[in-house]
Coordinates of C-alpha atoms in Angstrom, one line a residue:
Chain A
M1 CA 60.4 -82.1 190.5
T2 CA 61.2 -79.6 187.8
R3 CA 59.7 -81.8 185.3
G4 CA 56.5 -82.0 187.3
L5 CA 56.4 -78.2 187.3
W6 CA 56.9 -78.0 183.6
W7 CA 54.2 -80.6 183.2
R8 CA 51.8 -78.3 184.8
L9 CA 53.0 -75.0 183.3
G10 CA 53.6 -76.4 179.8
P11 CA 50.0 -76.4 178.7
L12 CA 49.4 -73.0 180.3
W13 CA 52.2 -71.6 178.1
S14 CA 50.2 -72.8 175.0
L15 CA 47.4 -70.4 176.2
V16 CA 49.6 -67.5 177.4
S17 CA 51.5 -67.5 174.1
L18 CA 48.3 -67.3 172.1
L19 CA 47.0 -64.4 174.2
L20 CA 50.3 -62.6 173.9
I21 CA 50.3 -63.0 170.1
V22 CA 46.8 -61.7 169.7
Y23 CA 47.5 -58.8 172.0
A24 CA 50.7 -57.9 170.2
V25 CA 49.2 -58.0 166.8
T26 CA 46.3 -55.8 168.0
V27 CA 48.7 -53.3 169.5
V28 CA 50.7 -53.1 166.3
T29 CA 47.6 -52.6 164.1
S30 CA 46.2 -49.9 166.4
Y31 CA 49.2 -47.8 165.4
L32 CA 48.6 -48.2 161.7
G33 CA 45.8 -45.8 161.1
E34 CA 42.0 -46.0 161.2
S35 CA 41.3 -48.1 158.2
V36 CA 43.7 -50.8 159.4
Q37 CA 42.1 -50.7 162.8
V38 CA 38.6 -51.2 161.4
Q39 CA 39.7 -54.0 159.2
F40 CA 41.5 -55.7 162.1
Q41 CA 38.4 -55.4 164.2
Y42 CA 36.6 -57.6 161.6
A43 CA 39.6 -59.9 161.7
L44 CA 39.2 -60.3 165.5
V45 CA 35.5 -61.1 165.0
N46 CA 36.5 -63.7 162.5
L47 CA 39.0 -65.1 164.9
V48 CA 36.2 -65.7 167.5
I49 CA 34.2 -67.5 164.8
V50 CA 37.3 -69.6 163.9
V51 CA 37.8 -70.4 167.6
A52 CA 34.2 -71.5 167.8
L53 CA 34.7 -73.7 164.8
Y54 CA 37.8 -75.2 166.3
M55 CA 35.9 -76.0 169.5
F56 CA 33.7 -78.3 167.6
I57 CA 35.5 -79.4 164.4
G58 CA 38.9 -79.6 165.9
T59 CA 37.8 -81.5 168.9
S60 CA 35.3 -83.9 167.3
G61 CA 36.8 -84.2 163.8
V62 CA 33.3 -83.7 162.4
L63 CA 32.9 -81.1 159.7
S64 CA 30.4 -78.4 160.3
F65 CA 29.3 -75.8 157.7
G66 CA 26.5 -74.7 160.0
H67 CA 28.3 -72.5 162.5
V68 CA 27.7 -69.4 160.5
A69 CA 24.0 -69.9 161.2
F70 CA 24.7 -69.4 164.9
V71 CA 26.7 -66.3 164.0
A72 CA 23.8 -65.1 162.1
L73 CA 21.4 -65.6 165.0
G74 CA 23.8 -63.8 167.4
A75 CA 24.1 -60.9 165.0
W76 CA 20.3 -60.8 164.5
T77 CA 19.6 -60.8 168.3
V78 CA 22.1 -58.0 168.9
G79 CA 20.6 -56.0 166.0
L80 CA 17.1 -56.4 167.4
L81 CA 18.1 -55.6 170.9
T82 CA 20.2 -52.5 170.3
I83 CA 18.3 -50.6 167.6
E84 CA 16.1 -47.9 169.1
S85 CA 12.4 -48.8 169.4
D86 CA 11.2 -45.9 167.2
L87 CA 13.7 -46.8 164.5
K88 CA 12.5 -50.4 164.6
R89 CA 8.9 -49.3 164.4
N90 CA 9.6 -47.3 161.3
L91 CA 12.1 -49.5 159.4
L92 CA 11.1 -53.0 160.4
S93 CA 7.3 -52.4 160.5
D94 CA 6.4 -56.0 159.7
M95 CA 7.9 -57.4 162.9
F96 CA 6.0 -59.0 165.8
P97 CA 5.0 -56.0 167.9
F98 CA 6.8 -57.2 171.1
L99 CA 10.0 -57.0 169.2
F100 CA 9.7 -53.2 168.9
E101 CA 9.8 -53.0 172.7
V102 CA 12.6 -55.3 173.7
Q103 CA 15.8 -53.5 174.3
A104 CA 19.1 -54.2 175.9
P105 CA 22.4 -52.5 176.4
W106 CA 25.0 -53.8 174.0
L107 CA 27.0 -56.0 176.5
P108 CA 24.0 -58.0 177.7
A109 CA 22.8 -58.1 174.1
I110 CA 26.0 -59.8 173.0
L111 CA 25.6 -62.4 175.7
I112 CA 21.9 -63.0 174.9
G113 CA 23.0 -63.3 171.2
G114 CA 25.4 -66.0 172.3
I115 CA 22.7 -67.8 174.2
V116 CA 20.3 -67.7 171.3
G117 CA 23.0 -69.2 169.0
G118 CA 23.9 -71.8 171.6
L119 CA 20.2 -72.7 172.1
L120 CA 19.7 -73.3 168.4
A121 CA 22.9 -75.4 168.4
L122 CA 21.6 -77.4 171.4
L123 CA 18.2 -77.8 169.7
V124 CA 19.5 -79.3 166.5
A125 CA 22.5 -81.1 167.9
P126 CA 20.8 -84.3 169.2
V127 CA 19.7 -85.0 165.6
L128 CA 22.7 -83.7 163.6
M129 CA 25.4 -85.1 165.9
R130 CA 24.5 -88.7 164.9
L131 CA 26.0 -88.1 161.5
N132 CA 29.6 -88.4 160.4
G133 CA 31.9 -87.2 157.7
L134 CA 30.3 -86.0 154.5
Q135 CA 26.7 -86.5 155.8
A136 CA 27.5 -84.3 158.8
G137 CA 28.9 -81.7 156.4
I138 CA 25.8 -81.7 154.1
A139 CA 23.3 -81.7 157.0
T140 CA 25.0 -78.7 158.7
F141 CA 25.2 -77.0 155.4
A142 CA 21.4 -77.6 155.0
L143 CA 21.0 -76.0 158.4
L144 CA 22.9 -73.0 157.3
L145 CA 20.7 -72.6 154.2
V146 CA 17.5 -73.1 156.2
V147 CA 18.5 -70.4 158.7
G148 CA 19.6 -68.1 155.9
Q149 CA 16.2 -68.5 154.1
V150 CA 14.2 -67.9 157.3
L151 CA 16.2 -64.8 158.2
T152 CA 15.9 -63.5 154.6
Y153 CA 12.2 -63.9 154.1
W154 CA 10.5 -64.0 157.5
S155 CA 9.8 -60.3 157.9
S156 CA 8.1 -60.9 161.3
I157 CA 11.5 -61.2 162.9
G158 CA 13.5 -58.7 160.8
P159 CA 13.7 -56.6 157.7
R160 CA 11.9 -57.6 154.5
S161 CA 14.0 -59.6 152.1
G162 CA 16.8 -57.7 150.4
Q163 CA 16.7 -55.0 153.1
S164 CA 19.0 -54.7 156.1
M165 CA 18.9 -53.8 159.8
V166 CA 20.4 -50.4 160.3
G167 CA 20.9 -48.1 163.3
I168 CA 23.0 -50.4 165.4
P169 CA 24.9 -48.2 167.8
D170 CA 28.6 -47.5 167.4
V171 CA 29.9 -48.7 170.7
L172 CA 32.5 -51.4 170.0
D173 CA 36.1 -50.4 169.6
L174 CA 39.1 -52.4 168.7
Q175 CA 40.3 -52.9 172.3
T176 CA 37.0 -54.3 173.5
T177 CA 36.8 -56.6 170.6
M178 CA 40.2 -57.8 171.5
F179 CA 39.1 -58.7 175.0
F180 CA 36.3 -60.7 173.6
A181 CA 38.7 -62.5 171.3
L182 CA 41.1 -63.2 174.3
G183 CA 38.1 -64.4 176.3
A184 CA 37.0 -66.8 173.5
I185 CA 40.5 -68.2 173.4
V186 CA 40.6 -68.8 177.2
I187 CA 37.2 -70.5 177.0
A188 CA 38.3 -72.7 174.2
W189 CA 41.5 -73.6 176.0
L190 CA 39.7 -74.4 179.2
F191 CA 37.2 -76.5 177.2
Q192 CA 40.0 -78.5 175.6
R193 CA 41.0 -79.7 179.0
T194 CA 37.6 -80.9 180.1
R195 CA 36.4 -84.4 180.1
P196 CA 34.0 -84.1 177.1
A197 CA 36.8 -82.6 175.0
R198 CA 39.2 -85.4 175.9
L199 CA 36.5 -88.0 175.1
L200 CA 35.8 -86.4 171.8
R201 CA 39.4 -86.3 170.8
A202 CA 39.6 -90.0 171.6
A203 CA 36.6 -90.6 169.5
R204 CA 38.1 -88.5 166.7
E205 CA 41.2 -90.7 166.6
D206 CA 39.3 -93.9 166.7
G207 CA 35.5 -93.9 166.8
I208 CA 35.0 -97.6 167.2
A209 CA 37.6 -98.0 170.0
A210 CA 36.1 -95.0 171.8
A211 CA 32.5 -96.4 171.5
A212 CA 33.8 -99.7 172.7
S213 CA 35.4 -98.0 175.7
G214 CA 31.9 -96.8 176.7
I215 CA 32.1 -93.3 175.4
N216 CA 28.7 -91.9 174.3
V217 CA 30.0 -90.0 171.3
V218 CA 26.8 -88.3 170.5
T219 CA 26.3 -86.8 173.9
Q220 CA 29.9 -85.4 174.0
R221 CA 29.4 -84.0 170.5
V222 CA 26.2 -82.3 171.6
I223 CA 28.0 -80.6 174.4
A224 CA 30.8 -79.4 172.2
F225 CA 28.4 -78.3 169.5
A226 CA 26.2 -76.3 171.8
L227 CA 29.2 -74.6 173.5
S228 CA 30.8 -73.7 170.2
G229 CA 27.3 -72.5 169.0
L230 CA 27.3 -70.1 172.0
I231 CA 30.8 -68.7 171.1
A232 CA 29.7 -68.4 167.5
G233 CA 26.6 -66.5 168.6
I234 CA 28.8 -64.1 170.6
A235 CA 30.9 -63.6 167.5
G236 CA 27.7 -62.8 165.6
G237 CA 26.9 -60.1 168.2
L238 CA 30.4 -58.7 167.8
F239 CA 30.0 -58.7 164.0
A240 CA 26.7 -56.8 164.3
L241 CA 28.3 -54.1 166.4
T242 CA 31.4 -53.9 164.2
N243 CA 29.5 -53.9 160.9
R244 CA 26.5 -51.9 162.2
V245 CA 24.4 -53.2 159.4
V246 CA 23.0 -56.7 159.5
Q247 CA 21.6 -58.6 156.6
A248 CA 21.0 -62.3 156.1
S249 CA 23.1 -62.4 153.0
L250 CA 26.2 -61.6 155.1
F251 CA 26.0 -64.9 156.8
G252 CA 26.1 -67.3 153.9
I253 CA 28.5 -69.5 152.1
E254 CA 31.2 -66.9 151.7
L255 CA 31.6 -66.3 155.5
T256 CA 31.5 -70.0 156.1
F257 CA 34.1 -70.6 153.5
I258 CA 36.5 -67.9 154.7
T259 CA 36.4 -68.9 158.4
L260 CA 36.8 -72.6 157.5
A261 CA 39.7 -71.6 155.3
M262 CA 41.3 -69.8 158.3
L263 CA 40.9 -72.9 160.4
V264 CA 42.4 -75.2 157.7
L265 CA 45.2 -72.8 157.1
G266 CA 46.3 -72.8 160.7
G267 CA 45.6 -76.5 161.3
M268 CA 42.2 -77.6 162.5
L269 CA 43.4 -79.9 165.2
S270 CA 44.8 -77.4 167.6
L271 CA 43.7 -74.1 169.2
S272 CA 47.0 -72.6 168.1
G273 CA 46.1 -73.6 164.6
A274 CA 42.7 -71.8 164.8
V275 CA 44.2 -68.6 166.3
I276 CA 47.3 -68.5 164.1
G277 CA 45.3 -69.4 161.0
A278 CA 42.9 -66.6 161.6
L279 CA 45.7 -64.1 162.3
V280 CA 47.9 -65.1 159.4
F281 CA 45.0 -65.1 157.0
S282 CA 43.8 -61.7 158.2
V283 CA 47.3 -60.1 158.1
I284 CA 47.8 -61.4 154.5
D285 CA 44.4 -59.9 153.7
L286 CA 45.4 -56.6 155.2
V287 CA 48.6 -56.5 153.1
L288 CA 46.7 -57.4 150.0
V289 CA 44.1 -54.7 150.6
R290 CA 47.0 -52.2 151.0
L291 CA 48.6 -53.5 147.8
Q292 CA 45.3 -53.3 145.9
N293 CA 45.0 -49.7 146.9
G294 CA 48.5 -49.0 145.8
L295 CA 51.4 -49.1 148.2
E296 CA 54.3 -46.6 147.9
I297 CA 57.7 -48.2 148.4
G298 CA 60.1 -45.3 148.0
S299 CA 59.1 -43.7 144.7
V300 CA 57.5 -46.8 143.3
I301 CA 53.9 -47.5 143.7
V302 CA 53.2 -51.2 143.9
S303 CA 49.6 -52.1 143.2
L304 CA 47.6 -55.2 142.5
P305 CA 44.8 -55.2 140.0
Q306 CA 41.3 -55.0 141.6
G307 CA 39.8 -58.4 142.3
T308 CA 43.1 -60.3 142.7
R309 CA 42.8 -60.3 146.5
P310 CA 40.3 -63.1 146.9
I311 CA 42.0 -65.0 144.1
I312 CA 45.3 -65.0 146.1
L313 CA 43.5 -66.0 149.3
G314 CA 41.8 -68.8 147.5
A315 CA 45.0 -70.0 146.0
I316 CA 46.8 -69.9 149.3
L317 CA 44.1 -72.2 150.8
V318 CA 44.2 -74.7 147.9
L319 CA 48.0 -74.8 147.9
M320 CA 48.0 -75.2 151.7
L321 CA 45.7 -78.1 151.4
I322 CA 47.9 -79.7 148.8
F323 CA 51.3 -79.2 150.4
R324 CA 50.5 -79.0 154.1
P325 CA 47.1 -80.5 154.7
S326 CA 47.6 -80.4 158.5
G327 CA 48.0 -76.6 158.5
L328 CA 50.7 -74.2 159.6
T329 CA 50.8 -75.6 163.1
G330 CA 50.5 -79.2 162.0
G331 CA 47.8 -79.6 164.6
R332 CA 50.1 -79.0 167.5
E333 CA 50.0 -76.4 170.3
I334 CA 52.8 -73.9 171.0
V335 CA 55.3 -75.3 173.5
W336 CA 57.7 -73.5 175.8
P337 CA 60.7 -73.0 173.5
F338 CA 63.3 -73.4 176.2
R339 CA 62.2 -76.8 177.5
R340 CA 64.4 -79.8 177.2
T341 CA 61.9 -82.5 176.3
P342 CA 62.8 -85.8 177.8
P343 CA 61.6 -88.7 175.6
L344 CA 58.5 -90.2 177.0
P345 CA 58.6 -93.9 177.7
G346 CA 56.6 -95.9 175.3
V347 CA 56.0 -93.1 172.8
P348 CA 57.8 -93.7 169.5
P349 CA 59.6 -90.6 168.1
T350 CA 57.5 -88.8 165.5
N351 CA 58.9 -88.3 162.1
E352 CA 58.1 -84.8 161.0
Chain B
M1 CA -5.7 -81.4 136.1
N2 CA -3.9 -79.4 133.3
Q3 CA -2.0 -77.5 135.9
L4 CA -0.9 -80.8 137.5
I5 CA 0.4 -82.1 134.2
Q6 CA 2.2 -78.9 133.5
S7 CA 3.8 -78.9 136.9
L8 CA 4.7 -82.5 136.5
V9 CA 6.5 -81.9 133.3
D10 CA 8.4 -78.9 134.8
A11 CA 9.3 -81.0 137.8
L12 CA 10.5 -83.9 135.6
S13 CA 12.7 -81.5 133.7
A14 CA 14.1 -79.9 136.9
G15 CA 14.7 -83.3 138.3
A16 CA 16.5 -84.4 135.1
T17 CA 18.8 -81.4 135.2
L18 CA 19.8 -81.9 138.8
G19 CA 20.0 -85.7 138.3
L20 CA 22.6 -85.2 135.6
A21 CA 24.5 -82.7 137.8
A22 CA 24.4 -85.1 140.8
L23 CA 25.4 -88.0 138.6
A24 CA 28.5 -86.1 137.6
I25 CA 29.4 -85.6 141.3
G26 CA 28.6 -89.3 142.1
L27 CA 30.8 -90.6 139.3
V28 CA 33.8 -88.8 140.7
F29 CA 33.0 -89.5 144.3
G30 CA 32.6 -93.2 143.6
V31 CA 36.2 -93.4 142.4
I32 CA 38.2 -91.0 144.5
R33 CA 35.9 -90.0 147.4
L34 CA 35.7 -86.4 146.3
A35 CA 32.4 -84.6 146.5
N36 CA 33.4 -81.9 144.1
F37 CA 31.8 -78.6 144.9
A38 CA 33.8 -77.0 142.1
Q39 CA 31.6 -79.0 139.7
G40 CA 29.5 -75.8 139.7
E41 CA 32.4 -73.9 138.2
I42 CA 32.7 -76.4 135.4
I43 CA 29.1 -75.8 134.7
T44 CA 29.7 -72.0 134.7
A45 CA 32.7 -72.4 132.3
S46 CA 30.6 -74.4 129.8
G47 CA 27.8 -71.8 130.3
Y48 CA 30.1 -68.9 129.5
S49 CA 31.4 -70.7 126.4
I50 CA 27.8 -71.4 125.2
I51 CA 26.9 -67.7 125.7
F52 CA 29.9 -66.5 123.8
T53 CA 29.9 -69.0 120.9
W54 CA 26.1 -69.4 120.4
Q55 CA 26.0 -67.1 117.4
L56 CA 28.4 -69.3 115.6
G57 CA 25.7 -72.0 115.5
W58 CA 24.8 -74.8 117.9
Y59 CA 27.0 -77.3 116.1
V60 CA 30.0 -75.2 117.1
A61 CA 28.8 -74.0 120.5
I62 CA 27.9 -77.3 122.0
P63 CA 31.1 -79.2 121.1
I64 CA 33.1 -76.3 122.4
A65 CA 31.1 -76.3 125.6
I66 CA 31.7 -80.0 126.1
L67 CA 35.4 -79.6 125.3
I68 CA 35.8 -76.8 127.9
G69 CA 33.9 -78.8 130.5
V70 CA 36.1 -81.9 130.0
I71 CA 39.3 -79.9 129.9
L72 CA 38.5 -77.9 133.1
S73 CA 37.4 -81.0 134.8
L74 CA 40.7 -82.8 133.9
L75 CA 42.7 -79.8 134.9
M76 CA 41.2 -79.8 138.4
E77 CA 42.1 -83.4 138.8
L78 CA 45.7 -82.9 137.5
G79 CA 46.3 -79.6 139.2
V80 CA 44.7 -80.2 142.6
F81 CA 43.0 -83.4 143.4
S82 CA 45.6 -85.8 142.1
R83 CA 47.9 -84.3 144.7
M84 CA 45.5 -85.0 147.5
R85 CA 45.0 -88.8 147.2
T86 CA 45.5 -89.5 150.9
A87 CA 43.1 -86.7 152.2
T88 CA 39.8 -87.6 153.8
P89 CA 36.5 -86.8 152.0
A90 CA 35.9 -83.9 154.3
T91 CA 39.3 -82.3 153.5
L92 CA 38.7 -82.9 149.8
L93 CA 35.3 -81.2 150.1
V94 CA 36.9 -78.2 151.8
A95 CA 39.6 -78.1 149.0
S96 CA 36.9 -78.2 146.3
F97 CA 35.1 -75.4 148.2
G98 CA 38.3 -73.4 148.0
L99 CA 38.8 -74.2 144.3
S100 CA 35.2 -73.2 143.7
F101 CA 35.7 -69.8 145.4
L102 CA 38.9 -69.3 143.6
L103 CA 37.4 -70.0 140.1
Q104 CA 34.4 -67.7 140.8
R105 CA 36.8 -64.8 141.5
V106 CA 38.7 -65.7 138.4
Y107 CA 35.5 -65.5 136.3
E108 CA 34.7 -62.2 138.0
L109 CA 38.1 -60.8 136.9
L110 CA 37.7 -62.2 133.4
F111 CA 34.1 -61.6 132.6
S112 CA 33.1 -59.0 135.3
N113 CA 30.5 -59.4 138.0
N114 CA 27.7 -58.7 135.6
V115 CA 26.0 -61.5 133.8
Q116 CA 26.8 -62.2 130.1
T117 CA 23.7 -62.6 128.1
A118 CA 22.8 -64.1 124.7
P119 CA 19.6 -65.7 123.5
V120 CA 20.5 -69.4 123.5
A121 CA 18.2 -71.6 121.4
P122 CA 15.3 -69.1 121.7
E123 CA 13.1 -71.6 119.8
L124 CA 13.2 -73.8 122.9
A125 CA 11.9 -71.1 125.2
Q126 CA 8.5 -71.2 123.6
S127 CA 5.5 -73.0 124.9
V128 CA 3.4 -75.4 122.9
D129 CA -0.2 -76.3 123.2
V130 CA -0.8 -80.0 123.6
G131 CA -4.6 -80.7 124.0
G132 CA -5.2 -77.6 126.0
I133 CA -2.0 -78.0 128.2
R134 CA 0.7 -75.5 127.7
I135 CA 4.1 -77.1 128.0
Q136 CA 7.4 -75.5 127.8
L137 CA 9.4 -76.9 124.9
L138 CA 12.6 -76.6 127.0
S139 CA 11.2 -78.9 129.7
V140 CA 10.5 -81.5 127.0
A141 CA 13.9 -81.0 125.5
T142 CA 15.6 -81.3 128.9
I143 CA 13.9 -84.6 129.6
V144 CA 14.9 -85.9 126.1
I145 CA 18.5 -84.7 126.5
A146 CA 18.8 -86.2 129.9
G147 CA 17.2 -89.4 128.7
V148 CA 19.5 -89.7 125.7
L149 CA 22.6 -88.9 127.7
L150 CA 21.7 -91.4 130.4
F151 CA 21.0 -94.1 127.8
A152 CA 24.4 -93.5 126.2
L153 CA 26.1 -93.4 129.6
I154 CA 24.5 -96.6 130.7
Q155 CA 25.4 -98.3 127.5
F156 CA 29.0 -97.1 127.9
L157 CA 29.2 -98.2 131.6
N158 CA 27.7 -101.6 130.9
K159 CA 29.0 -102.5 127.5
S160 CA 32.5 -101.1 127.1
I161 CA 35.6 -102.3 128.9
W162 CA 36.4 -98.8 130.2
G163 CA 32.9 -98.4 131.5
L164 CA 33.0 -101.7 133.3
Q165 CA 36.4 -100.8 134.8
L166 CA 34.9 -97.5 136.0
Q167 CA 32.0 -99.3 137.7
A168 CA 34.4 -101.7 139.3
A169 CA 36.6 -98.9 140.6
A170 CA 33.5 -97.0 141.9
A171 CA 32.4 -100.1 143.8
D172 CA 35.8 -100.8 145.4
F173 CA 38.7 -98.8 144.2
R174 CA 41.4 -100.8 146.0
T175 CA 40.3 -104.2 144.8
A176 CA 39.8 -102.8 141.3
R177 CA 43.5 -101.7 141.3
L178 CA 44.5 -105.1 142.7
V179 CA 43.0 -106.9 139.7
G180 CA 44.9 -104.6 137.3
I181 CA 42.5 -101.8 136.5
P182 CA 44.6 -98.8 135.6
A183 CA 43.8 -96.2 138.3
S184 CA 44.8 -93.1 136.3
R185 CA 42.6 -94.0 133.4
V186 CA 39.6 -94.7 135.5
I187 CA 40.0 -91.5 137.5
G188 CA 40.6 -89.4 134.3
L189 CA 37.6 -91.1 132.7
S190 CA 35.3 -90.2 135.7
F191 CA 36.4 -86.5 135.5
A192 CA 36.0 -86.4 131.7
L193 CA 32.5 -87.8 132.0
S194 CA 31.6 -85.4 134.7
G195 CA 32.8 -82.6 132.4
I196 CA 30.5 -83.8 129.6
L197 CA 27.5 -83.9 132.0
A198 CA 28.4 -80.4 133.3
A199 CA 28.2 -79.2 129.7
A200 CA 24.8 -80.7 129.3
V201 CA 23.6 -79.1 132.5
A202 CA 25.1 -75.8 131.4
F203 CA 23.2 -76.0 128.1
V204 CA 19.7 -76.5 129.5
S205 CA 20.4 -73.9 132.2
T206 CA 21.6 -71.3 129.7
V207 CA 18.6 -71.8 127.5
Q208 CA 16.4 -71.2 130.5
T209 CA 18.1 -68.1 131.8
G210 CA 20.0 -66.8 128.8
A211 CA 22.5 -65.3 131.2
V212 CA 25.7 -66.5 132.9
G213 CA 27.4 -64.8 135.8
P214 CA 30.4 -65.9 138.0
T215 CA 28.2 -67.8 140.4
F216 CA 26.0 -69.4 137.7
G217 CA 26.8 -73.0 138.7
V218 CA 26.6 -72.5 142.5
P219 CA 22.9 -73.0 143.2
I220 CA 22.9 -76.0 140.8
V221 CA 25.8 -77.7 142.5
I222 CA 24.4 -77.1 146.0
L223 CA 21.2 -78.9 145.2
A224 CA 23.0 -81.5 143.2
L225 CA 25.5 -82.2 145.9
I226 CA 22.7 -82.4 148.5
G227 CA 20.8 -84.7 146.2
A228 CA 23.7 -86.9 145.6
V229 CA 24.3 -87.3 149.3
I230 CA 20.8 -88.2 150.2
G231 CA 20.4 -90.5 147.3
G232 CA 23.7 -92.3 148.2
I233 CA 26.7 -90.6 146.8
D234 CA 28.6 -93.9 147.0
K235 CA 26.5 -95.4 144.3
I236 CA 26.3 -93.9 140.8
Y237 CA 22.6 -94.5 140.4
G238 CA 21.9 -93.4 144.0
A239 CA 23.4 -90.0 143.2
L240 CA 21.4 -89.8 140.0
A241 CA 18.2 -90.6 141.8
G242 CA 18.9 -88.3 144.7
G243 CA 19.6 -85.4 142.4
F244 CA 16.4 -86.1 140.5
L245 CA 14.4 -86.3 143.7
V246 CA 15.7 -82.9 145.0
G247 CA 15.0 -81.2 141.6
F248 CA 11.6 -82.8 141.4
A249 CA 10.7 -81.8 145.0
T250 CA 12.0 -78.2 144.6
S251 CA 10.0 -77.7 141.4
M252 CA 6.8 -79.2 142.8
L253 CA 7.0 -77.1 145.9
A254 CA 7.5 -74.0 143.7
S255 CA 4.3 -74.9 141.8
W256 CA 2.1 -75.9 144.7
L257 CA 3.2 -73.9 147.8
P258 CA 0.8 -71.1 148.6
S259 CA 2.4 -67.9 147.3
D260 CA 3.1 -66.4 150.8
M261 CA 5.1 -69.5 151.6
S262 CA 6.9 -70.0 148.3
N263 CA 9.8 -67.9 149.6
F264 CA 10.6 -70.6 152.0
R265 CA 10.6 -73.3 149.3
D266 CA 14.3 -74.1 149.6
A267 CA 14.1 -74.1 153.4
Y268 CA 11.5 -76.9 153.2
V269 CA 13.7 -78.8 150.8
F270 CA 16.7 -78.5 153.1
L271 CA 14.7 -79.6 156.1
L272 CA 13.6 -82.7 154.1
V273 CA 17.3 -83.3 153.4
I274 CA 18.2 -83.2 157.0
I275 CA 15.4 -85.6 157.9
V276 CA 16.4 -88.0 155.1
L277 CA 20.0 -87.8 156.3
I278 CA 19.0 -88.7 159.8
I279 CA 16.8 -91.6 158.8
R280 CA 19.0 -93.0 156.0
P281 CA 22.5 -91.6 156.5
S282 CA 24.1 -93.7 153.8
G283 CA 21.5 -92.8 151.2
L284 CA 17.9 -93.5 150.3
L285 CA 18.8 -96.1 147.7
V286 CA 21.6 -97.8 149.5
S287 CA 20.7 -100.8 151.6
G288 CA 22.4 -100.9 154.9
G289 CA 26.0 -100.1 155.8
T290 CA 27.6 -96.7 155.8
V291 CA 29.4 -94.8 153.2
R292 CA 33.0 -95.9 152.8
T293 CA 35.3 -93.0 153.8

């Protein structure tokens, strides 16, 4: 009986613990001064991107370099919807005229941004999802580059190349961003427990066996890809409202690399991995920024030379991949620490 | 007509450059399943060394560039990739992404964010008049260099014991080891050769631009990697042909797209890439089957 109860509550704990961790870290950073708050807001936006990445990459085992394209579309949409009409007419004069008129408050704008991102994902998925491994990586990478080029040069839907969208209202604070991050975690957790996600995990472990059991892998992947595209689009909207300047060059290889690095750092096979990876990476980054600006410890000022921060972050990723390729969490979820786990019949003990 | 020939020569030269870069990626991938994104940073390192040593004379600058390419390539293998033998190609690709990012920041720290400039082989930057057609000497030189390198490489791969061992390992690494081909030699060899090819690519690119910055190699390696995959990264010559094709197509599109569309040149190339990947996932030149992973 008790075991039955644990059975039901155990997985819930993996969600609650993540929500508590994100909440706690946010509360701590909100006491550390404005610059830390601002930086952590970016960190939360990145966390949402990483959760979106996890929903697809972690569940399906297929690499995607393309999610930042959906982030870009979300940011673009929110930029276009929240900048005032007059400002758009003056600054973005090459755009289609109807784009001057469309407006939305920021909250619906974020949701529309998510839908736009999700729609693009849904549109390209039936084609891209047939690919595996390296080919999938390269094809999604090509998608990222295509979207980047179009957003950079097509001035009918945005600023001329090299210019950026400005005038996005200052409405998003740290707390609201945190609620979006918590929401994304809940959605990802719920998604994990749905049938498509389970089928995908089966296919991830053994594609041939899954197909032989009648799983249409492509269909399941399309669902996961579109849903994670939606979350990535929402993250894009959050990014636009956080950064308040949107430019195509912000959504390129660098953001792709950093968010993937976060996922790999935490462990790409579990939601805990995505969340903890993003948090740990961001906290290290926060510390490094402090150190670069000079940190006073007593009477000594410790400071890192400028430019060493990304080097350290890159080195952490590479070392992590060498020494612990399955990430900080090893691809497992957080379990209730006080549970006595009875050995399951038929499951061999894992050697970790 | 003249314009056509001119653009053909340019496209051949662009194709040759990317073909060499893709070949370097394919050589390594064939042996250890690594699509090395950090190949771009080897090109950058050789590029820097050419810029800094060119005034000492080409007979100094070019050997040093080759040496640096080979050393950096081998260091990557020893320091990082040799410790990841059991990783999947996707993980290896992410690791090489990380390494690439890391090295770019190191270059930034060492040589600043600005480009370093020097006139490298300015005599090659001229154009010559051949029967009313203006042709860039550099384009011709690139084609010649690529041709000579390829000839030498093919001779090496087909005539020498080491070359044959490398081909065997690229075709089937496990079986090659079973028949007694030393794994470490073959892997080291593939990295060394890719370092030499990187130096060659760095040379023709620095002549063209005369400037090297921290991300010098990135656009080259992106196109080369994409080319290698669509050509069939699993086969050495597939990678070469794919790289050539992408370079050729990019250059032709640059010459012939109407000017208001030329900004989207790369977008068209990448769309083509996606289409090719869908139709022939294991590569244009590979008959049937899928890539071994």
